[in-house]
Every structure is written in structure tokens, then in C-alpha cells.
Amino acid sequence: MTQSAPKDRPATLEAMTDRARSVIQLNIEALQALERSLDSSLARASEIILDRPGYVVVTGMGKSGHIGGKIAATLASTGTNAFFVHPAEMSHGDLGMLRPDVTVLAISNSGESRELRDPLIYCQRNNIPVIAITQRPTSFLGRHAEVVLTMPKVAEACPEGLAPTTSTLMTLALGDALAMVLMEQRGFTREDFGMHHPGGALGMSLQSVREWMEDNVATPVSVAPTAKFSEIVWAITEGRKGAVAVIDDDGALVGMITDGDIRRAFARDISTMVASDIMSANPITVSPDQRMRDVVDLLTANKISNLLVVENDRPVAIIHIAELMQAGYVA
């Protein structure tokens, strides 16, 4: 299938850029109108969801369905169990997913999507509350909903007024607002968020140092305060972390020696130097219970390449920024 030839194509790049700016401006105005029109309905919708033990089942047709999928994902990742079900599939058996304890979040700009009718009638018959997102509160969807999140009637950014643009943006904004209110009401914490996002840079930054150590189990190389210069160099080379811990007879940390300390030592007479002459007596350390984002922050803020993980005054690991970069913790 070939595309039709463009009609009335803007003659210049400037005209196309102006058109793009106008679309963004229309979207801004739509969000401003949505913010002004927002009332207690979103709070009431939140109370319904919070009071019910089951999932939030999000549904919608076409572009509303695509936005609904994103809303369901945002809810699920921020403490509200949710998933998306296609409304047409509900009419062919998936209505069985609507258990008596669920809440349905149904999305339709017009409120008259044919595919939503069977699910809405089913919900009404089985006393399953429906929260609607629509521009028409008196539509079929609006009449079958316990709470209607009404979007203001604004022009679509599409030049023909056909493609959903401003309406989908407002729907997405309402979904985000609902998810964030629920997140706050549930007391959903950063730690909870990290458990839901174990993958990617975000998940890694929320990982604990102890969890990182599970995959990096090498015992940190250490030397005694009386270790000779040659022994220190050998230990750093063997450890391959660019640093070595200095520990006393009881195994407690008393200092740290890095590659940089070794280079600076060459400005003096190394023949009689021992570890205590070279080490940093108060090195930057972290505990296993801190987050990996704390490690990254300390390394970057202090412009250092490595630091020690210390538990009960004893070094249990050395973290080098190079391995964090390789693993994706640092861009």
C-alpha cells in the first residue's frame, strides 16, 4: 500500500517547525484545562481502589487501550496491582478475569466504544465498580460508572480533528495522577519501588551493596600496617581493584592504600616505607546495607575510583568504579 501524495505541504522548514510548536502549545493548553477542571472525583476513585482488595483491571479500545496499557503498568509498578485487558477479548471469555473484588478502570474519549458495552453491563450485574475516563459523563460509559474522571472538551491537535492527540495526553496525565495519589496513600517507598524494578539502571541504583556483593564475592586483599612497600604493590596487583585495605591484628580496618597513594609515595624514599606511612587513615567507606546509588554518589562526588565496604569494622569488599561502569551503574 502506497502513501497518498501530501496535500498543501508546508513550503519551508520554518513552517513545519511552527506547526510542531502549535501542537505542543495545544497539548499544554489541554493539560492546563485538565488541571483547572479536576475535582474530587479522582480522590473518590482512589478511595474505591484503596478499599477493594482485588486488582485494578484497565480496559480501553484503540488509542485509549494503548494509553490504558501504560496506566496499568504505572499502577503496577507503584504499589497498585493492575493489568490491562482488551475489551473485545472480555466479550470472548476474558470476563472471567473480573473477579468480584476487582475495580475496573475503563477509558473511552467518547464513552460510546461498542467493545466496552459487554464488560460494562457485566460489571453492573455483578456489582463491580467502574471508574471511567471520558470527555462525556452522560455517555454509556459515564452512566455505568461509579466515578467519572471527566476530561475537558478541547480541540485535538490533529489538523483534521481526527487523530487522538490532546485527548490521549489528558488521559495519560489523569492515569499518572491517579497512580501517584495511590502510591502516596499506600506509603509506597523507594525501597518498594526498587523491589519492583530489579532491572535496568534504576533497579541497579536501588540495589543494596549487600546484593551487589552476592555477585562480587572476592574477599578484599589486605595488608598489615607494617607491610613493606613491595608487599603493598604486590597486594594491589593481586587484588586487581586498584586499592588494598590495611587491617590490624584483629582484622579491623585502619586504613586504605590506592594506586594514587603508591604513585605519590615515589616522591619520597620508599626503601623504609611501610603501609602505615602511605595509607589514608580515614578512607571513605560504605556499609553493606547502603544503596548502590550511595556508592556511585560517593565515588563521583569525591572524584575517587574505589572505596571499601565495611561491616563490623572489617573490610568485606572493595568496589571500583570501572566495574560499576561495565555493569551499567555509571553512564
CSV table of C-alpha atoms in Angstrom, one decimal:
chain,number,residue,atom,x,y,z
A,1,MET,CA,0.0,0.0,0.0
A,2,THR,CA,1.5,3.3,-1.1
A,3,GLN,CA,1.0,6.6,0.8
A,4,SER,CA,-1.0,9.3,-0.8
A,5,ALA,CA,0.8,12.4,-2.0
A,6,PRO,CA,0.9,15.1,0.6
A,7,LYS,CA,-1.5,18.0,0.0
A,8,ASP,CA,-0.8,21.6,1.0
A,9,ARG,CA,2.6,20.6,2.2
A,10,PRO,CA,4.3,23.5,4.1
A,11,ALA,CA,6.8,25.1,1.9
A,12,THR,CA,9.5,25.7,4.4
A,13,LEU,CA,11.2,24.0,7.4
A,14,GLU,CA,10.2,27.0,9.4
A,15,ALA,CA,6.5,26.5,8.7
A,16,MET,CA,6.8,22.8,9.7
A,17,THR,CA,8.6,23.8,12.9
A,18,ASP,CA,5.9,26.4,13.7
A,19,ARG,CA,3.3,23.7,13.2
A,20,ALA,CA,5.1,21.4,15.6
A,21,ARG,CA,5.2,24.2,18.2
A,22,SER,CA,1.5,24.8,17.8
A,23,VAL,CA,0.8,21.1,18.5
A,24,ILE,CA,2.8,21.3,21.7
A,25,GLN,CA,1.1,24.5,22.7
A,26,LEU,CA,-2.3,22.8,22.2
A,27,ASN,CA,-1.2,20.0,24.4
A,28,ILE,CA,0.0,22.5,27.1
A,29,GLU,CA,-3.4,24.2,27.0
A,30,ALA,CA,-5.2,20.9,27.2
A,31,LEU,CA,-3.2,19.9,30.3
A,32,GLN,CA,-3.9,23.3,31.8
A,33,ALA,CA,-7.6,22.9,31.2
A,34,LEU,CA,-7.5,19.5,32.7
A,35,GLU,CA,-5.8,20.8,35.8
A,36,ARG,CA,-8.4,23.5,36.2
A,37,SER,CA,-11.3,21.1,35.8
A,38,LEU,CA,-10.0,18.5,38.2
A,39,ASP,CA,-12.4,18.0,41.2
A,40,SER,CA,-12.8,15.5,44.0
A,41,SER,CA,-13.7,12.7,41.6
A,42,LEU,CA,-10.1,11.5,41.4
A,43,ALA,CA,-9.9,11.3,45.2
A,44,ARG,CA,-13.1,9.3,45.2
A,45,ALA,CA,-11.8,7.0,42.6
A,46,SER,CA,-8.7,6.5,44.7
A,47,GLU,CA,-10.8,5.6,47.8
A,48,ILE,CA,-12.7,3.0,45.8
A,49,ILE,CA,-9.4,1.3,44.7
A,50,LEU,CA,-7.9,1.5,48.2
A,51,ASP,CA,-11.0,0.0,49.8
A,52,ARG,CA,-11.0,-3.0,47.5
A,53,PRO,CA,-8.6,-6.0,47.8
A,54,GLY,CA,-8.5,-7.0,44.2
A,55,TYR,CA,-6.7,-5.9,41.1
A,56,VAL,CA,-7.4,-2.8,39.0
A,57,VAL,CA,-8.4,-4.0,35.6
A,58,VAL,CA,-7.7,-1.3,33.0
A,59,THR,CA,-9.5,-1.5,29.6
A,60,GLY,CA,-10.0,0.6,26.6
A,61,MET,CA,-10.2,0.4,22.8
A,62,GLY,CA,-7.8,1.8,20.2
A,63,LYS,CA,-5.6,4.6,21.3
A,64,SER,CA,-7.4,4.6,24.7
A,65,GLY,CA,-6.3,1.0,25.0
A,66,HIS,CA,-2.6,1.8,24.3
A,67,ILE,CA,-2.8,4.6,27.0
A,68,GLY,CA,-4.6,2.1,29.3
A,69,GLY,CA,-1.7,-0.3,29.0
A,70,LYS,CA,0.7,2.3,30.1
A,71,ILE,CA,-1.5,3.3,33.0
A,72,ALA,CA,-1.8,-0.3,34.1
A,73,ALA,CA,1.9,-0.6,34.1
A,74,THR,CA,2.4,2.6,36.1
A,75,LEU,CA,-0.1,1.4,38.7
A,76,ALA,CA,1.5,-2.0,39.0
A,77,SER,CA,5.0,-0.5,39.4
A,78,THR,CA,3.9,1.9,42.1
A,79,GLY,CA,2.1,-0.4,44.5
A,80,THR,CA,-1.4,-0.9,43.0
A,81,ASN,CA,-1.9,-4.3,41.5
A,82,ALA,CA,-3.2,-3.8,38.0
A,83,PHE,CA,-3.2,-5.2,34.5
A,84,PHE,CA,-4.7,-4.4,31.1
A,85,VAL,CA,-7.4,-6.5,29.4
A,86,HIS,CA,-8.6,-5.8,25.8
A,87,PRO,CA,-12.4,-5.1,25.9
A,88,ALA,CA,-13.1,-7.2,22.9
A,89,GLU,CA,-11.3,-10.2,24.5
A,90,MET,CA,-13.6,-9.8,27.5
A,91,SER,CA,-16.6,-10.5,25.4
A,92,HIS,CA,-15.0,-13.7,24.3
A,93,GLY,CA,-14.2,-15.3,27.6
A,94,ASP,CA,-11.9,-12.9,29.5
A,95,LEU,CA,-14.8,-11.5,31.5
A,96,GLY,CA,-13.8,-14.4,33.8
A,97,MET,CA,-10.8,-12.2,34.9
A,98,LEU,CA,-13.3,-9.8,36.5
A,99,ARG,CA,-13.5,-11.3,40.0
A,100,PRO,CA,-15.9,-9.8,42.5
A,101,ASP,CA,-13.2,-7.9,44.3
A,102,VAL,CA,-11.7,-6.1,41.3
A,103,THR,CA,-12.1,-2.5,40.2
A,104,VAL,CA,-12.4,-1.6,36.5
A,105,LEU,CA,-10.8,1.5,35.0
A,106,ALA,CA,-12.4,2.0,31.6
A,107,ILE,CA,-11.2,4.5,29.1
A,108,SER,CA,-13.1,6.0,26.2
A,109,ASN,CA,-13.0,9.6,24.9
A,110,SER,CA,-16.5,9.4,23.5
A,111,GLY,CA,-17.7,6.9,26.1
A,112,GLU,CA,-19.6,5.0,23.4
A,113,SER,CA,-17.0,2.4,22.3
A,114,ARG,CA,-19.0,-0.7,21.3
A,115,GLU,CA,-16.4,-3.1,22.6
A,116,LEU,CA,-16.9,-1.7,26.2
A,117,ARG,CA,-20.6,-2.4,26.4
A,118,ASP,CA,-20.5,-6.0,27.3
A,119,PRO,CA,-17.8,-5.5,30.1
A,120,LEU,CA,-19.8,-2.5,31.5
A,121,ILE,CA,-23.1,-4.5,31.6
A,122,TYR,CA,-21.3,-7.4,33.2
A,123,CYS,CA,-19.8,-5.1,35.9
A,124,GLN,CA,-23.2,-3.6,36.6
A,125,ARG,CA,-24.8,-7.0,37.0
A,126,ASN,CA,-22.0,-8.2,39.4
A,127,ASN,CA,-21.6,-5.0,41.4
A,128,ILE,CA,-18.1,-4.4,40.2
A,129,PRO,CA,-17.3,-0.7,40.5
A,130,VAL,CA,-16.2,1.1,37.3
A,131,ILE,CA,-14.1,4.2,37.2
A,132,ALA,CA,-14.4,6.0,33.8
A,133,ILE,CA,-12.1,8.3,32.0
A,134,THR,CA,-14.1,10.1,29.3
A,135,GLN,CA,-15.0,13.5,27.9
A,136,ARG,CA,-18.7,12.7,28.0
A,137,PRO,CA,-20.0,11.9,31.5
A,138,THR,CA,-23.5,11.3,30.1
A,139,SER,CA,-22.3,8.6,27.6
A,140,PHE,CA,-22.9,4.9,28.0
A,141,LEU,CA,-19.6,4.6,29.9
A,142,GLY,CA,-20.4,7.5,32.1
A,143,ARG,CA,-23.8,6.2,33.0
A,144,HIS,CA,-22.3,2.8,34.0
A,145,ALA,CA,-19.5,4.2,36.1
A,146,GLU,CA,-19.5,4.8,39.8
A,147,VAL,CA,-17.0,7.6,39.4
A,148,VAL,CA,-16.3,9.6,36.2
A,149,LEU,CA,-13.0,11.3,35.6
A,150,THR,CA,-14.2,13.9,33.1
A,151,MET,CA,-11.7,15.4,30.7
A,152,PRO,CA,-12.4,18.9,29.4
A,153,LYS,CA,-13.6,19.3,25.8
A,154,VAL,CA,-10.6,20.7,23.9
A,155,ALA,CA,-9.6,20.5,20.3
A,156,GLU,CA,-7.4,17.7,19.1
A,157,ALA,CA,-4.0,18.8,17.8
A,158,CYS,CA,-4.7,16.8,14.6
A,159,PRO,CA,-5.3,19.4,11.9
A,160,GLU,CA,-8.4,17.4,10.8
A,161,GLY,CA,-9.5,16.9,14.4
A,162,LEU,CA,-9.5,13.1,13.9
A,163,ALA,CA,-6.4,11.5,15.4
A,164,PRO,CA,-6.5,11.3,19.2
A,165,THR,CA,-3.7,13.7,20.4
A,166,THR,CA,-4.7,16.1,23.2
A,167,SER,CA,-7.3,13.6,24.5
A,168,THR,CA,-4.8,10.8,24.8
A,169,LEU,CA,-2.4,13.1,26.6
A,170,MET,CA,-5.0,14.2,29.1
A,171,THR,CA,-5.9,10.5,29.7
A,172,LEU,CA,-2.3,9.7,30.3
A,173,ALA,CA,-2.0,12.6,32.7
A,174,LEU,CA,-5.1,11.5,34.6
A,175,GLY,CA,-3.7,8.0,34.9
A,176,ASP,CA,-0.4,9.3,36.2
A,177,ALA,CA,-2.2,11.5,38.7
A,178,LEU,CA,-4.3,8.6,39.9
A,179,ALA,CA,-1.3,6.3,40.3
A,180,MET,CA,0.7,8.9,42.2
A,181,VAL,CA,-2.1,9.6,44.6
A,182,LEU,CA,-2.5,5.9,45.3
A,183,MET,CA,1.2,5.5,45.6
A,184,GLU,CA,1.3,8.2,48.3
A,185,GLN,CA,-1.7,6.8,50.1
A,186,ARG,CA,-0.2,3.4,50.3
A,187,GLY,CA,3.0,4.7,51.7
A,188,PHE,CA,4.9,3.1,48.8
A,189,THR,CA,8.6,3.7,49.4
A,190,ARG,CA,11.8,4.0,47.4
A,191,GLU,CA,12.7,0.5,48.7
A,192,ASP,CA,9.3,-0.9,47.5
A,193,PHE,CA,9.9,0.7,44.1
A,194,GLY,CA,13.3,-0.9,43.9
A,195,MET,CA,11.9,-4.3,44.5
A,196,HIS,CA,9.5,-3.8,41.6
A,197,HIS,CA,12.4,-2.6,39.3
A,198,PRO,CA,15.3,-5.0,39.7
A,199,GLY,CA,16.4,-4.5,36.1
A,200,GLY,CA,18.0,-1.6,34.3
A,201,ALA,CA,19.9,1.4,35.7
A,202,LEU,CA,17.0,2.4,38.0
A,203,GLY,CA,16.9,-1.1,39.6
A,204,MET,CA,20.6,-1.3,40.0
A,205,SER,CA,20.8,2.1,41.7
A,206,LEU,CA,18.2,0.9,44.3
A,207,GLN,CA,20.0,-2.4,44.8
A,208,SER,CA,21.8,-2.7,48.2
A,209,VAL,CA,25.5,-3.1,48.4
A,210,ARG,CA,25.0,-6.5,50.0
A,211,GLU,CA,23.1,-7.6,47.0
A,212,TRP,CA,25.9,-6.4,44.7
A,213,MET,CA,28.4,-8.3,46.9
A,214,GLU,CA,26.5,-11.6,46.2
A,215,ASP,CA,27.8,-11.4,42.6
A,216,ASN,CA,31.1,-10.0,43.6
A,217,VAL,CA,32.2,-12.4,46.3
A,218,ALA,CA,36.0,-11.9,46.1
A,219,THR,CA,37.5,-11.2,49.6
A,220,PRO,CA,39.3,-7.8,49.6
A,221,VAL,CA,43.1,-8.1,49.6
A,222,SER,CA,44.6,-6.6,52.7
A,223,VAL,CA,48.0,-5.9,54.3
A,224,ALA,CA,49.2,-5.2,57.8
A,225,PRO,CA,50.3,-1.7,58.9
A,226,THR,CA,53.9,-2.9,58.9
A,227,ALA,CA,53.8,-4.3,55.4
A,228,LYS,CA,56.8,-3.2,53.2
A,229,PHE,CA,56.4,-1.2,50.0
A,230,SER,CA,57.0,-4.2,47.8
A,231,GLU,CA,54.3,-6.2,49.6
A,232,ILE,CA,51.8,-3.4,49.2
A,233,VAL,CA,52.4,-3.2,45.5
A,234,TRP,CA,52.1,-6.9,45.1
A,235,ALA,CA,48.9,-7.0,47.1
A,236,ILE,CA,47.3,-4.2,45.0
A,237,THR,CA,48.3,-6.0,41.8
A,238,GLU,CA,47.0,-9.3,43.1
A,239,GLY,CA,43.6,-7.8,44.1
A,240,ARG,CA,43.1,-6.0,40.8
A,241,LYS,CA,40.9,-3.4,42.4
A,242,GLY,CA,43.4,-0.5,42.4
A,243,ALA,CA,43.5,-0.5,46.2
A,244,VAL,CA,44.2,-2.6,49.3
A,245,ALA,CA,42.8,-2.5,52.8
A,246,VAL,CA,45.1,-2.0,55.8
A,247,ILE,CA,44.0,-4.1,58.8
A,248,ASP,CA,45.3,-4.6,62.3
A,249,ASP,CA,45.9,-7.9,64.0
A,250,ASP,CA,42.2,-8.3,64.8
A,251,GLY,CA,41.2,-7.7,61.2
A,252,ALA,CA,39.7,-4.3,61.8
A,253,LEU,CA,40.2,-1.6,59.2
A,254,VAL,CA,42.8,1.0,60.0
A,255,GLY,CA,43.4,2.5,56.5
A,256,MET,CA,43.4,2.1,52.8
A,257,ILE,CA,46.1,2.4,50.1
A,258,THR,CA,45.3,3.2,46.5
A,259,ASP,CA,47.2,3.3,43.2
A,260,GLY,CA,47.4,7.1,43.7
A,261,ASP,CA,48.9,6.7,47.1
A,262,ILE,CA,51.6,4.4,45.6
A,263,ARG,CA,52.4,7.0,42.9
A,264,ARG,CA,52.7,9.8,45.4
A,265,ALA,CA,55.0,7.7,47.6
A,266,PHE,CA,57.6,7.6,44.9
A,267,ALA,CA,58.3,11.3,45.6
A,268,ARG,CA,59.8,10.1,48.9
A,269,ASP,CA,62.3,7.5,49.9
A,270,ILE,CA,60.4,4.2,49.6
A,271,SER,CA,63.1,2.0,50.9
A,272,THR,CA,62.0,2.2,54.5
A,273,MET,CA,58.3,2.9,54.0
A,274,VAL,CA,55.6,0.6,55.4
A,275,ALA,CA,51.8,0.6,54.9
A,276,SER,CA,51.1,2.9,57.8
A,277,ASP,CA,53.3,5.6,56.2
A,278,ILE,CA,51.3,5.6,53.0
A,279,MET,CA,47.7,4.7,53.9
A,280,SER,CA,44.8,7.1,54.2
A,281,ALA,CA,43.7,6.6,57.8
A,282,ASN,CA,40.1,7.6,57.3
A,283,PRO,CA,39.1,6.3,53.9
A,284,ILE,CA,35.6,6.7,52.5
A,285,THR,CA,33.6,3.6,53.2
A,286,VAL,CA,30.0,2.3,52.9
A,287,SER,CA,28.1,-0.4,54.7
A,288,PRO,CA,26.5,-3.5,53.0
A,289,ASP,CA,23.0,-2.1,53.8
A,290,GLN,CA,23.5,1.2,51.8
A,291,ARG,CA,22.2,1.5,48.3
A,292,MET,CA,24.4,1.3,45.2
A,293,ARG,CA,23.3,4.8,44.3
A,294,ASP,CA,25.1,5.9,47.5
A,295,VAL,CA,28.3,4.2,46.3
A,296,VAL,CA,28.0,6.0,42.9
A,297,ASP,CA,27.3,9.3,44.6
A,298,LEU,CA,30.4,9.0,46.9
A,299,LEU,CA,32.7,7.9,44.1
A,300,THR,CA,31.7,10.8,41.8
A,301,ALA,CA,31.4,13.5,44.4
A,302,ASN,CA,34.8,12.7,45.9
A,303,LYS,CA,36.4,12.0,42.5
A,304,ILE,CA,37.8,8.7,43.6
A,305,SER,CA,38.0,5.3,41.8
A,306,ASN,CA,37.3,2.9,44.7
A,307,LEU,CA,36.0,2.6,48.2
A,308,LEU,CA,35.7,-0.1,50.8
A,309,VAL,CA,32.6,-1.9,52.1
A,310,VAL,CA,33.0,-2.2,55.9
A,311,GLU,CA,30.9,-4.4,58.2
A,312,ASN,CA,31.6,-4.6,61.9
A,313,ASP,CA,34.8,-2.5,61.4
A,314,ARG,CA,36.1,-5.1,58.9
A,315,PRO,CA,36.6,-4.7,55.2
A,316,VAL,CA,34.4,-7.1,53.3
A,317,ALA,CA,34.7,-5.8,49.7
A,318,ILE,CA,36.3,-3.2,47.5
A,319,ILE,CA,34.2,-1.5,44.8
A,320,HIS,CA,36.0,0.0,41.8
A,321,ILE,CA,34.2,2.5,39.6
A,322,ALA,CA,35.4,0.7,36.5
A,323,GLU,CA,33.4,-2.4,37.3
A,324,LEU,CA,30.3,-0.2,38.0
A,325,MET,CA,30.7,1.4,34.6
A,326,GLN,CA,31.0,-2.0,33.0
A,327,ALA,CA,27.9,-3.3,34.8
A,328,GLY,CA,25.9,-0.2,33.9
A,329,TYR,CA,25.7,1.5,37.3
A,330,VAL,CA,27.5,4.5,35.9
A,331,ALA,CA,26.8,6.0,32.5
